[in-house]
Short mmCIF file of C-alpha atoms in Angstrom, two decimals:
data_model
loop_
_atom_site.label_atom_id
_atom_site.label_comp_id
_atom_site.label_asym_id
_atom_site.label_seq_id
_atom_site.Cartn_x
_atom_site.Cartn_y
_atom_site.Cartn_z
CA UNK A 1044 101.92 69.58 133.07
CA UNK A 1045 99.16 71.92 132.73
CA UNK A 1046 97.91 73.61 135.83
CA UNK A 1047 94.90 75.81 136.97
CA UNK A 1048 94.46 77.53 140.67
CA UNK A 1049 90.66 78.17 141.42
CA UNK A 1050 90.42 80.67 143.99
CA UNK A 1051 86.95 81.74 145.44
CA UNK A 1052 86.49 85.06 145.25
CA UNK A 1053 87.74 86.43 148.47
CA UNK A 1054 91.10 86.21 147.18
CA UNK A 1055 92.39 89.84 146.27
CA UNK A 1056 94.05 89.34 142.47
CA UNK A 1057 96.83 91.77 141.73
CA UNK A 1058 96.18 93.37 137.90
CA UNK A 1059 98.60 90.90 136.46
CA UNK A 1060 96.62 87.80 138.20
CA UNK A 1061 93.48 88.88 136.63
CA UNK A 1062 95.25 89.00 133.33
CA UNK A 1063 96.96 85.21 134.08
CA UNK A 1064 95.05 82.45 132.51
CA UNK A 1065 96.34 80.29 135.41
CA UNK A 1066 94.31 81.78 137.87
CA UNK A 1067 90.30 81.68 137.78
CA UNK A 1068 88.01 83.70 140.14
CA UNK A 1069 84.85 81.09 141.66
CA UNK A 1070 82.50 84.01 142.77
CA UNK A 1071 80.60 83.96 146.12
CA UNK A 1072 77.23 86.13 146.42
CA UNK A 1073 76.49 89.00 148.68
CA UNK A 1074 73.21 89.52 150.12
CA UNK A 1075 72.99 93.03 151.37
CA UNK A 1076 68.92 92.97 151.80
CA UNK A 1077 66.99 92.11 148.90
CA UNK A 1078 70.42 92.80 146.97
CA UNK A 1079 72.38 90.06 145.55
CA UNK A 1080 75.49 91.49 144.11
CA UNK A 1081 77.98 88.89 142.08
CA UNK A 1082 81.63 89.08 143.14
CA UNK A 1083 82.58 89.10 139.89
CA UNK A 1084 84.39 91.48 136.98
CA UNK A 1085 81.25 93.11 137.44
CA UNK A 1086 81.62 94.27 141.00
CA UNK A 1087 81.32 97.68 141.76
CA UNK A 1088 83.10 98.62 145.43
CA UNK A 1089 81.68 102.10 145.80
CA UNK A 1090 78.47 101.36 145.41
CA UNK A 1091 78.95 97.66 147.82
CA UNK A 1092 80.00 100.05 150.21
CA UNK A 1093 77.33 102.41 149.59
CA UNK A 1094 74.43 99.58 150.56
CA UNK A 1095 76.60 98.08 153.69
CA UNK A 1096 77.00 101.34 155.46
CA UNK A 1097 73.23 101.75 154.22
CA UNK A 1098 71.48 98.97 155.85
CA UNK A 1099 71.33 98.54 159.51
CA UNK A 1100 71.50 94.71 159.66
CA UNK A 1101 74.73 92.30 158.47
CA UNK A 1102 75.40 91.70 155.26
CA UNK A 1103 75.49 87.84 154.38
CA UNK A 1104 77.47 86.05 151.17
CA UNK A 1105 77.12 82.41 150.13
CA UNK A 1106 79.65 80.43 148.96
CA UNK A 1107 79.91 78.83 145.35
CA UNK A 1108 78.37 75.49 144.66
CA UNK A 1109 80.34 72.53 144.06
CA UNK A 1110 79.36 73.18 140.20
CA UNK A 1111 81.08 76.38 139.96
CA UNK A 1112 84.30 74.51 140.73
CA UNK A 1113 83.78 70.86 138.92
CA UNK A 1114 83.67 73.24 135.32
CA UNK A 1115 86.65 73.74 135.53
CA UNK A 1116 87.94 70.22 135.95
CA UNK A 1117 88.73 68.97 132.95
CA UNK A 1118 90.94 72.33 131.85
CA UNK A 1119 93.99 71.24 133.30
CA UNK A 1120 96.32 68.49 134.47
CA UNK A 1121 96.48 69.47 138.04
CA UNK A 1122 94.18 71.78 139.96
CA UNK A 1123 94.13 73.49 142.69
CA UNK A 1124 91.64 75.16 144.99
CA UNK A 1125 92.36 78.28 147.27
CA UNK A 1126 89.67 79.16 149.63
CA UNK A 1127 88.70 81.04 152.67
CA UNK A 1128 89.05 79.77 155.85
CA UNK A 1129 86.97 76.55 156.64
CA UNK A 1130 85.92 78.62 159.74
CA UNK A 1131 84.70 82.31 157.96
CA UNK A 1132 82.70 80.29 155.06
CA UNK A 1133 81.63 76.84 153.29
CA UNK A 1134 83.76 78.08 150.41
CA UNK A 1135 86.13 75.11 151.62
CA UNK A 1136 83.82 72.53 152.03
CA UNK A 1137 81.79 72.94 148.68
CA UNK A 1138 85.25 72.79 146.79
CA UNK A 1139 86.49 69.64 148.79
CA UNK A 1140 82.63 67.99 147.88
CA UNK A 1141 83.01 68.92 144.39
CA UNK A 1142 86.67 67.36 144.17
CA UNK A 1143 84.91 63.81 145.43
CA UNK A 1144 82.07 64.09 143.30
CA UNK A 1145 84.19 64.49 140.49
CA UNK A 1146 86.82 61.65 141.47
CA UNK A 1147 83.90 59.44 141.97
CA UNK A 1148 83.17 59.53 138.68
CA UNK A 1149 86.55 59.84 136.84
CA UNK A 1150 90.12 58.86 136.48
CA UNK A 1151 91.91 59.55 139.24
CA UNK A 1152 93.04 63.09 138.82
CA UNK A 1153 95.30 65.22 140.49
CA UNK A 1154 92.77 68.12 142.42
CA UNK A 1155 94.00 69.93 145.98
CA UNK A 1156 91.91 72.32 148.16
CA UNK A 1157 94.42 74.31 150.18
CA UNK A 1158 92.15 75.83 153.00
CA UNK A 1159 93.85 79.12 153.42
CA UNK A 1160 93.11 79.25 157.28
CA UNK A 1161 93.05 82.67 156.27
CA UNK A 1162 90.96 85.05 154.45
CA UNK A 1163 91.90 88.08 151.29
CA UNK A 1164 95.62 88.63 151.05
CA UNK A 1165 96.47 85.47 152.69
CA UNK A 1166 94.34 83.62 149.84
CA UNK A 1167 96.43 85.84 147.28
CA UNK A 1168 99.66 84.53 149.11
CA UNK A 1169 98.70 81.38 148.97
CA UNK A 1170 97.34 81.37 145.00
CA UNK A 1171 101.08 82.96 143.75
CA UNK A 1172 103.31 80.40 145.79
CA UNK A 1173 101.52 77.44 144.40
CA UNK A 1174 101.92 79.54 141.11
CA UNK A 1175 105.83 80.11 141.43
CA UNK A 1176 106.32 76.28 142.22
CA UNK A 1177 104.16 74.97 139.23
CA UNK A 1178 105.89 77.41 136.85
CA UNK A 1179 109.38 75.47 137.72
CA UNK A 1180 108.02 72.44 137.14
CA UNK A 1181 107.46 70.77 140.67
CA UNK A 1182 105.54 67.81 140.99
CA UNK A 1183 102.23 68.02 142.17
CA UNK A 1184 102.77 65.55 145.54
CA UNK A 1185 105.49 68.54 146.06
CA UNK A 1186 103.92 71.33 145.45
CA UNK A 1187 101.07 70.33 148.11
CA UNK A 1188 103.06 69.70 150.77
CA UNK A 1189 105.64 72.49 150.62
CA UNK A 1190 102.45 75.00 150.17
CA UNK A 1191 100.45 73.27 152.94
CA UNK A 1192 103.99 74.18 155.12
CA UNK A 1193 103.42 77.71 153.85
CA UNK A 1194 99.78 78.23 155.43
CA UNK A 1195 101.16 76.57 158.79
CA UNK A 1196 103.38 79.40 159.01
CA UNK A 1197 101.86 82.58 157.11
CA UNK A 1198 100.22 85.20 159.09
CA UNK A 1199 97.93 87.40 158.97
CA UNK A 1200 97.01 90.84 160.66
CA UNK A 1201 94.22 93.40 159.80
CA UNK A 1202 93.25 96.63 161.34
CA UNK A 1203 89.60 97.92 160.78
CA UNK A 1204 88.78 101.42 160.22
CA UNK A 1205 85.18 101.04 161.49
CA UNK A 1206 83.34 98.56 164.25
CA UNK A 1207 79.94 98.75 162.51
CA UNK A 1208 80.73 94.97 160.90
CA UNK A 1209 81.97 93.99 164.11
CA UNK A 1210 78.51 94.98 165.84
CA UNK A 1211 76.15 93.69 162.91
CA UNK A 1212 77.21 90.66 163.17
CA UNK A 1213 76.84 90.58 167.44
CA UNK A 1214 80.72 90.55 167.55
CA UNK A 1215 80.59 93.92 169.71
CA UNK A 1216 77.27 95.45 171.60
CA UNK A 1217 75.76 98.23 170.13
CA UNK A 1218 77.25 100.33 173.48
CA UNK A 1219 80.37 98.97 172.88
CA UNK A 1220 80.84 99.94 169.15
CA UNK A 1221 79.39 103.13 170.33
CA UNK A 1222 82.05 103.83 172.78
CA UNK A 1223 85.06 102.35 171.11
CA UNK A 1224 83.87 104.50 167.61
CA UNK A 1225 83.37 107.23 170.38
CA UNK A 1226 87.29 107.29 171.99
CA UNK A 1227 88.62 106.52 167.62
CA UNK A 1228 89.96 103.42 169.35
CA UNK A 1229 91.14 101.35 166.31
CA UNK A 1230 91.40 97.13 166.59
CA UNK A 1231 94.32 95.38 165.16
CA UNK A 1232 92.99 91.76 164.52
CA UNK A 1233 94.84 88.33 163.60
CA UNK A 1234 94.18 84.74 163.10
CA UNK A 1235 94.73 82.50 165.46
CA UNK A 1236 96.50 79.73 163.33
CA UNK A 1237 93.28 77.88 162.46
CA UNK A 1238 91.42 80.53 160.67
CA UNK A 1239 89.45 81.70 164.03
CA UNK A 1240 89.83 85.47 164.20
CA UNK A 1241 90.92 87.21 167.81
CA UNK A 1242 92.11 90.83 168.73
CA UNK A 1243 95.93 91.12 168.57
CA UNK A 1244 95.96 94.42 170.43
CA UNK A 1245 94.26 97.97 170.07
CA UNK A 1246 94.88 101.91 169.97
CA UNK A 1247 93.86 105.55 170.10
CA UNK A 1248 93.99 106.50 166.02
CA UNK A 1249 94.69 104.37 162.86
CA UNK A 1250 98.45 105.44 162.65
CA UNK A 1251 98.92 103.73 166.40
CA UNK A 1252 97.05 101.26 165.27
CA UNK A 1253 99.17 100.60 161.99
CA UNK A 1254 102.45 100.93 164.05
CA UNK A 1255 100.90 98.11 166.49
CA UNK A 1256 100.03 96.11 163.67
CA UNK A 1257 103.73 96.51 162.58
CA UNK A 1258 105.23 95.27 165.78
CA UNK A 1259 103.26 92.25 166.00
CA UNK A 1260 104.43 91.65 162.20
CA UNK A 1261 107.75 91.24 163.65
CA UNK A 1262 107.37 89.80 166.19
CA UNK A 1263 105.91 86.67 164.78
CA UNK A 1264 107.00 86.88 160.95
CA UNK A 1265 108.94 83.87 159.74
CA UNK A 1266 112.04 84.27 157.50
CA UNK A 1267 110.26 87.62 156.46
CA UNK A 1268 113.62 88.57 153.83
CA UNK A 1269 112.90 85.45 151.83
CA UNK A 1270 109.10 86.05 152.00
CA UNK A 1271 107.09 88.22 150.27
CA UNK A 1272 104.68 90.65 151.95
CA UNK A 1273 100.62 90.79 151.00
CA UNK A 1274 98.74 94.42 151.42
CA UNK A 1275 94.96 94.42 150.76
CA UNK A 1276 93.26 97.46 151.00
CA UNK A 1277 89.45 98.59 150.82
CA UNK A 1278 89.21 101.71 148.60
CA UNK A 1279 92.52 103.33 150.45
CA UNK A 1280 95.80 103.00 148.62
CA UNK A 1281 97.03 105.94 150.70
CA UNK A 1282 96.95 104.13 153.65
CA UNK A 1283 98.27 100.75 151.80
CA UNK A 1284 101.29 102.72 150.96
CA UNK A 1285 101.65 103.95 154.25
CA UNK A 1286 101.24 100.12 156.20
CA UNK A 1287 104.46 99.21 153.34
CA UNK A 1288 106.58 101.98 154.72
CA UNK A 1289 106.08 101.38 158.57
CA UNK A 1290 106.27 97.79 158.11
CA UNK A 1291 109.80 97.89 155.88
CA UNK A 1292 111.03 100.20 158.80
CA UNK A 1293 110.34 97.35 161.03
CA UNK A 1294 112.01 94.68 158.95
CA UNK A 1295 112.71 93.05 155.59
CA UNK A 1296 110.61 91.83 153.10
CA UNK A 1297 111.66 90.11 149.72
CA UNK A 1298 109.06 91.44 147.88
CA UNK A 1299 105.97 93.72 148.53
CA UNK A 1300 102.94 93.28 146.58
CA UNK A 1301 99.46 95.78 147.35
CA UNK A 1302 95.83 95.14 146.18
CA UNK A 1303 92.43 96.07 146.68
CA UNK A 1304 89.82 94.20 148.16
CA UNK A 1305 87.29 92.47 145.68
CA UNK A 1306 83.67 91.85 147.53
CA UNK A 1307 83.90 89.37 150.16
CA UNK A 1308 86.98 91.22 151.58
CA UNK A 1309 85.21 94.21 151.76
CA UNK A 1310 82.62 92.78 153.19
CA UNK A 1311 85.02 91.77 155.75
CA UNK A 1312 87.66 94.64 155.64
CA UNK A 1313 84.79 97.09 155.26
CA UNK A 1314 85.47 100.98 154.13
CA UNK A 1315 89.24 101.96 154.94
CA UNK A 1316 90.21 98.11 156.23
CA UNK A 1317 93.69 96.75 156.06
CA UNK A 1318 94.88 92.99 155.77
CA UNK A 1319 98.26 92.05 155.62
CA UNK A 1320 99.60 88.43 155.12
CA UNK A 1321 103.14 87.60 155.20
#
């Protein structure tokens, strides 16, 4: 059976994703001012970046329209839909409207939307196991259920370079960024399970930070040797590398696989960010 995986754009594609016919990117829109920048082939990080750290409000991105995902429909046998958390974005819901709209309409047709409950690497995760079970031939029925199992039990940490996201968008006080940016008190970050985000712990410096990051890895990573491990960066391979080797020192990992951030995770991750899914 043919198969597709539409993934809005928040998920981070590895080089040989991007050149897999199997995967398709469904592009959100940022909206830094009167900006509206694409998340597309045609994004440009450096200069994203540029504009955020530019423009004293929040940056805002919309999600695709139901549209965006129904063209690709009739491409495959089986399709299925990666896309951020139901909670972050409407990414979700407009891919679950266009899936009725189109079965309304049609045959019945075999069309999933995973919702990641997760955002970036964990979207990547998700996208390559449905991948792996497709190529072997699973059934669809299958395939859904063992990668639903998957997103119960994936996690996902992130550790932010900078708070000035955090206080755009009214998460922190302007004296509170102030202070924390003040002391270089870095946050490590997680989601709760449902796609809600909440502050797994803090510390003085990013290399505390990191090392805090790795301890909560293992402390709630499940079969982590038989698992593969997710690093998304935003415009800092250095310190990609450098989560790998702290986090292998903690504990195993089947595989290891590092990206960088396409728009809406930067957006998220902003200039120096982290996310790790595992």
């Amino acid at each position: 059976m043919s198969y597709l995986i539409l993934c809005d754009s928040c998920t981070d594609f590895t080089r040989e994703m991007e050149q897999d016919a199997h995967f398709i990117r469904i592009p959100l829109t940022l909206h830094v001012g009167e900006d509206d920048i694409i998340d597309d082939e045609t994004f440009d990080q450096k200069s994203f970046l540029k504009k955020v750290a530019e423009y004293p409000e929040c940056p805002k991105s919309s999600c695709p329209g139901p549209e965006n995902f129904m063209e690709y429909f009739e491409q495959a046998d089986d399709i299925y839909i990666v896309t951020l958390s139901s909670n972050l974005s409407g990414s979700y819901n407009s891919a679950e409207l266009a899936k009725n709209m189109y079965l309304d309409e049609h045959a019945p047709k075999n069309i999933h939307v995973f919702n990641s409950k997760s955002a970036s690497a964990g979207q990547s995760l998700i996208a390559l196991e449905t991948a792996k079970r497709a190529e072997n031939g699973m059934p669809f029925e299958q395939i859904v259920k063992e990668v639903t199992s998957f997103i119960d039990s994936m996690g996902t940490k992130f550790v932010l370079e900078t708070l000035d996201m955090l206080r755009k968008n009214g998460r922190l006080s302007n004296i509170t960024a102030l202070l924390v940016n003040a002391l270089n008190i870095k946050l490590v970050m997680t989601s709760d399970g449902n796609g809600q985000i909440d502050k797994c712990s803090q510390a003085r410096g990013m290399k505390k930070a990191i090392a805090h990051m790795a301890d909560a890895i293992k402390e709630d990573a499940v079969d982590s040797a038989n698992r593969t491990l997710f690093i998304s960066h935003c415009n800092n391979a250095e310190r990609a590398e450098f989560v790998k080797k702290v986090i292998l020192e903690k504990l195993p990992f089947k595989d290891v696989i590092i990206a960088e951030t396409g728009g809406v995770s930067s957006l998220y991750a902003a200039d120096g960010g982290i996310v790790v899914c595992y």
